[in-house]
XYZ file of N, CA and C in Angstrom:
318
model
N 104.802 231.691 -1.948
C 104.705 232.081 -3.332
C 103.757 233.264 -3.465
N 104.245 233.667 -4.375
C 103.306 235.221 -4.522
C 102.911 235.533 -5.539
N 102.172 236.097 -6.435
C 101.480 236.842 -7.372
C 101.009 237.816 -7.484
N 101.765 238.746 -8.667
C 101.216 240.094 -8.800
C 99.816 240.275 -9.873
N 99.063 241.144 -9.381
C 97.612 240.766 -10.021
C 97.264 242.414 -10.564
N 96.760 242.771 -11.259
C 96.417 244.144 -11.926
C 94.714 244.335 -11.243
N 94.936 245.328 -10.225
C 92.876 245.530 -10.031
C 92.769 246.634 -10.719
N 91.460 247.282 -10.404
C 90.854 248.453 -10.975
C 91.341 249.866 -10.614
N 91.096 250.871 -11.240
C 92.017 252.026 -10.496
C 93.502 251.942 -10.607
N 94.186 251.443 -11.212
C 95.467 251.118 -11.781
C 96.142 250.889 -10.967
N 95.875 249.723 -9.895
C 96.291 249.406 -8.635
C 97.287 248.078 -9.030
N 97.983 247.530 -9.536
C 98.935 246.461 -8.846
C 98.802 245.711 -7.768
N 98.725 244.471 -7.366
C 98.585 244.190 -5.712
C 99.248 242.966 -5.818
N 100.401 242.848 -5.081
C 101.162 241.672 -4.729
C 99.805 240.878 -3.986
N 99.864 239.478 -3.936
C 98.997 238.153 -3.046
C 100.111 237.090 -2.618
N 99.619 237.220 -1.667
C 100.084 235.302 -1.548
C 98.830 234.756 -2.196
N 99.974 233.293 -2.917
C 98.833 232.317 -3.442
C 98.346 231.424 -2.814
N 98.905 231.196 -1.689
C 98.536 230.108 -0.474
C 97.861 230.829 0.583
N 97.441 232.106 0.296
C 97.134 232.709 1.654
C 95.579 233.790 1.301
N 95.548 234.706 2.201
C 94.404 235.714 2.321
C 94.992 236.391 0.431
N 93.528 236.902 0.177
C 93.375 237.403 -1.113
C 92.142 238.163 -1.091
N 92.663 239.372 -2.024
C 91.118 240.401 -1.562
C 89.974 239.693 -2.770
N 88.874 239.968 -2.370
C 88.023 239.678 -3.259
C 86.938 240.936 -3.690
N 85.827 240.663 -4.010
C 84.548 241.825 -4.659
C 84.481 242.740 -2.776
N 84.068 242.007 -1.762
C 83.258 242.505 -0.165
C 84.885 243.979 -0.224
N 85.861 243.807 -0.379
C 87.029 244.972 -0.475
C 86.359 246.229 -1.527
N 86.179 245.548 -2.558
C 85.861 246.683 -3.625
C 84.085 247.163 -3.390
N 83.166 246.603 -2.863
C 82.159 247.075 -2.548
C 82.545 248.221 -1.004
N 83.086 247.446 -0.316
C 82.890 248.579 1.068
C 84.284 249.820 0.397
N 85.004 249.901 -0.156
C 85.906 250.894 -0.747
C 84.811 251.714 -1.490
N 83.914 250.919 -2.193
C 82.809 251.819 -2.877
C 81.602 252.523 -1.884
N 81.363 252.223 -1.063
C 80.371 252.043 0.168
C 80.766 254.110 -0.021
N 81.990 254.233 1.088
C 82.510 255.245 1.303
C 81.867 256.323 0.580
N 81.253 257.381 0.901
C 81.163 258.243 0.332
C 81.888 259.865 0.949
N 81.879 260.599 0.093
C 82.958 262.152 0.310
C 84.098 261.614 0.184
N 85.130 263.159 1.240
C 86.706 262.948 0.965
C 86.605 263.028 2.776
N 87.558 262.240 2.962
C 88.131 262.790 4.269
C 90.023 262.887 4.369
N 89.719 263.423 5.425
C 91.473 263.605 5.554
C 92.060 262.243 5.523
N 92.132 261.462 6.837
C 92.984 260.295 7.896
C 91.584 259.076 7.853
N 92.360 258.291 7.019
C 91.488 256.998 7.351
C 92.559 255.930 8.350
N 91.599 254.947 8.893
C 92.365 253.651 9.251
C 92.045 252.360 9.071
N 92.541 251.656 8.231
C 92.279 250.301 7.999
C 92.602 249.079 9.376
N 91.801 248.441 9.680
C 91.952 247.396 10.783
C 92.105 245.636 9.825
N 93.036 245.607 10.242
C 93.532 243.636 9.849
C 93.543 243.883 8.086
N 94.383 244.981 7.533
C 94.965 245.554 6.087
C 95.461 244.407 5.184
N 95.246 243.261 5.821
C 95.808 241.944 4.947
C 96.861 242.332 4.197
N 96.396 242.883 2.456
C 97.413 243.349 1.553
C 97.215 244.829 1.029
N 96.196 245.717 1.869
C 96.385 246.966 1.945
C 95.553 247.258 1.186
N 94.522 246.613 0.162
C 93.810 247.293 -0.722
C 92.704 247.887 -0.526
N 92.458 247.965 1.124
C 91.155 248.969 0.963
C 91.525 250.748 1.081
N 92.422 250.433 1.871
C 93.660 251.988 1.626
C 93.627 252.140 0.669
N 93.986 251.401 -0.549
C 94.713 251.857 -1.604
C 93.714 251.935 -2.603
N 92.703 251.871 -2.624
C 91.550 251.772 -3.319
C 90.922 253.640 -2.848
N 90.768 253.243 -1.473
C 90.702 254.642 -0.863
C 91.149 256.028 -1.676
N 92.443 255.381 -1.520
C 93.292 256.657 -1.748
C 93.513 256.536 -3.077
N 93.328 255.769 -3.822
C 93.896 256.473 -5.629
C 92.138 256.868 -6.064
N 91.072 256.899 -5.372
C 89.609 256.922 -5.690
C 89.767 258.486 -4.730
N 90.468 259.219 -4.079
C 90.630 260.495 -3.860
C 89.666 260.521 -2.512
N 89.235 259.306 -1.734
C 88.312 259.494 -1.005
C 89.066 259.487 0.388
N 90.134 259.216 0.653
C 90.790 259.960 1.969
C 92.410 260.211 1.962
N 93.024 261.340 2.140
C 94.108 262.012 2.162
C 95.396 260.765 2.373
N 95.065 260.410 3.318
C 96.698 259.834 4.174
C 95.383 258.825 4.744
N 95.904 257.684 4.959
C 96.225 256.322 5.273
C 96.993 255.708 6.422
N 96.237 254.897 7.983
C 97.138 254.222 8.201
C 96.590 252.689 8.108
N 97.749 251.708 7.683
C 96.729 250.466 7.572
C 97.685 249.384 8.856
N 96.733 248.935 9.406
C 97.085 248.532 10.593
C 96.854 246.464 10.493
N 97.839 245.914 11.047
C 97.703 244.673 10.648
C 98.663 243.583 11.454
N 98.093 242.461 12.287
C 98.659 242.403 13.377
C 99.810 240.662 13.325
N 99.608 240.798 11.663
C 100.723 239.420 11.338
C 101.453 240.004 10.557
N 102.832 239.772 11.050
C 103.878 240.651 10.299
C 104.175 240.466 8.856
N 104.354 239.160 8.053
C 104.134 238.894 7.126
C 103.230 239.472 5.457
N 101.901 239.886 6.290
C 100.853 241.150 5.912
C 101.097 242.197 5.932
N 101.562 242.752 7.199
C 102.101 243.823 7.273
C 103.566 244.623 6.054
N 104.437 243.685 6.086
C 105.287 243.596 5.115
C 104.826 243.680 3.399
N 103.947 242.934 3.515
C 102.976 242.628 2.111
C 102.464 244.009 1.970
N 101.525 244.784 2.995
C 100.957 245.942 2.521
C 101.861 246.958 2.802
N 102.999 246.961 3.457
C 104.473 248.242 2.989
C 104.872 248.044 1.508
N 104.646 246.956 1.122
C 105.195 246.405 -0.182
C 104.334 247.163 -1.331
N 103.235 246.301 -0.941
C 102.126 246.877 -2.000
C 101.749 248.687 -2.197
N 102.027 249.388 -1.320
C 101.933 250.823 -1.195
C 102.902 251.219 -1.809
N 104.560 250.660 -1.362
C 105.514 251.086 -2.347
C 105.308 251.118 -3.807
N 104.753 249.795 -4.077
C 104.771 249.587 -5.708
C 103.794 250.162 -6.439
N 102.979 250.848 -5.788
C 101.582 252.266 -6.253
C 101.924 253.308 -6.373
N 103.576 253.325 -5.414
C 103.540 254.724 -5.140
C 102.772 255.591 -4.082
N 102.411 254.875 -3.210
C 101.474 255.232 -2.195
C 102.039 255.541 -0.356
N 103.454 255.658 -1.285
C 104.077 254.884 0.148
C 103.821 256.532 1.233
N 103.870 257.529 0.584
C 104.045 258.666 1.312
C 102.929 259.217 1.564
N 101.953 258.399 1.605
C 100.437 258.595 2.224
C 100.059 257.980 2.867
N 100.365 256.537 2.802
C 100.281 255.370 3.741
C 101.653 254.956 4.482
N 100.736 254.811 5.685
C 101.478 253.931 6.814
C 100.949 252.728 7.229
N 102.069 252.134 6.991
C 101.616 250.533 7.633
C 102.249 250.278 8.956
N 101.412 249.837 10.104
C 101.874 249.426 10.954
C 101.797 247.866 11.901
N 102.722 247.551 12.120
C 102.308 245.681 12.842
C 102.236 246.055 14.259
N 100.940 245.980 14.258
C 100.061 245.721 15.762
C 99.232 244.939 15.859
N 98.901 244.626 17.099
C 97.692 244.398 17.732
C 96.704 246.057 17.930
N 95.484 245.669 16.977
C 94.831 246.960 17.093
C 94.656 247.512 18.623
N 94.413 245.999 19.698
C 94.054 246.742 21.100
C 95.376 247.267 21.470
N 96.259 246.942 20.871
C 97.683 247.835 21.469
C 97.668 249.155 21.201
N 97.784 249.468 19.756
C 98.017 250.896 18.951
C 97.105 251.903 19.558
N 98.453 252.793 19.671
C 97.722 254.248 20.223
C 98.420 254.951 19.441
N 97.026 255.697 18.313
C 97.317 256.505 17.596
C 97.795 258.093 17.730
N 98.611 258.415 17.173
C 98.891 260.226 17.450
C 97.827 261.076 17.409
N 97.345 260.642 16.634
C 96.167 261.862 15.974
C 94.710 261.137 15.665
N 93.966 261.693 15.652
C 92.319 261.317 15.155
C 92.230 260.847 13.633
N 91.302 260.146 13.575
C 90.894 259.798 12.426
C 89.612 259.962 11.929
N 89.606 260.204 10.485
C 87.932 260.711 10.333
C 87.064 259.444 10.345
């Protein structure tokens, strides 16, 4: 079962209701961040909202959010689509010790 929830920054975010759910520790370290950078990467992206917090707060270009249960993974392709975020973010299902990225990240 799932639920769509309205956060701050005019973000939308699908949840499972039986499952992982972002809480305040997401929106403090999204706030943490300071400047712009190009290429961020999110590690274990649950439902994608520290990307997406990231990126509608103008604080990094392009997005990849990385997440190693497919289910999540699916959840945060989902959740990027429905922001509109989809063409900045990439979601990918890995194991982080697997993924070998193309390019650097700031």
């Amino acid at each position: 079962m799932e639920r769509k929830d309205f956060v701050n920054d005019k973000i939308s975010l699908i949840q499972e209701t039986d499952g992982l759910t972002f809480g305040t520790d997401a929106l403090l370290l999204a706030g943490y961040i300071n400047g712009k950078y190009n290429r961020g990467c999110e590690f274990g992206s649950g439902s994608g909202i520290i990307s997406m917090l990231l990126l509608t707060r103008d604080k990094i270009a392009e997005a990849v959010a990385l997440e190693v249960q497919e289910d999540y993974a699916l959840l945060t392709k989902r959740n990027a689509e429905l922001n509109n975020l989809e063409s900045r973010m990439t979601t990918v299902h890995t194991d982080i010790r697997e993924y070998k990225p193309e390019f650097e990240f700031d």
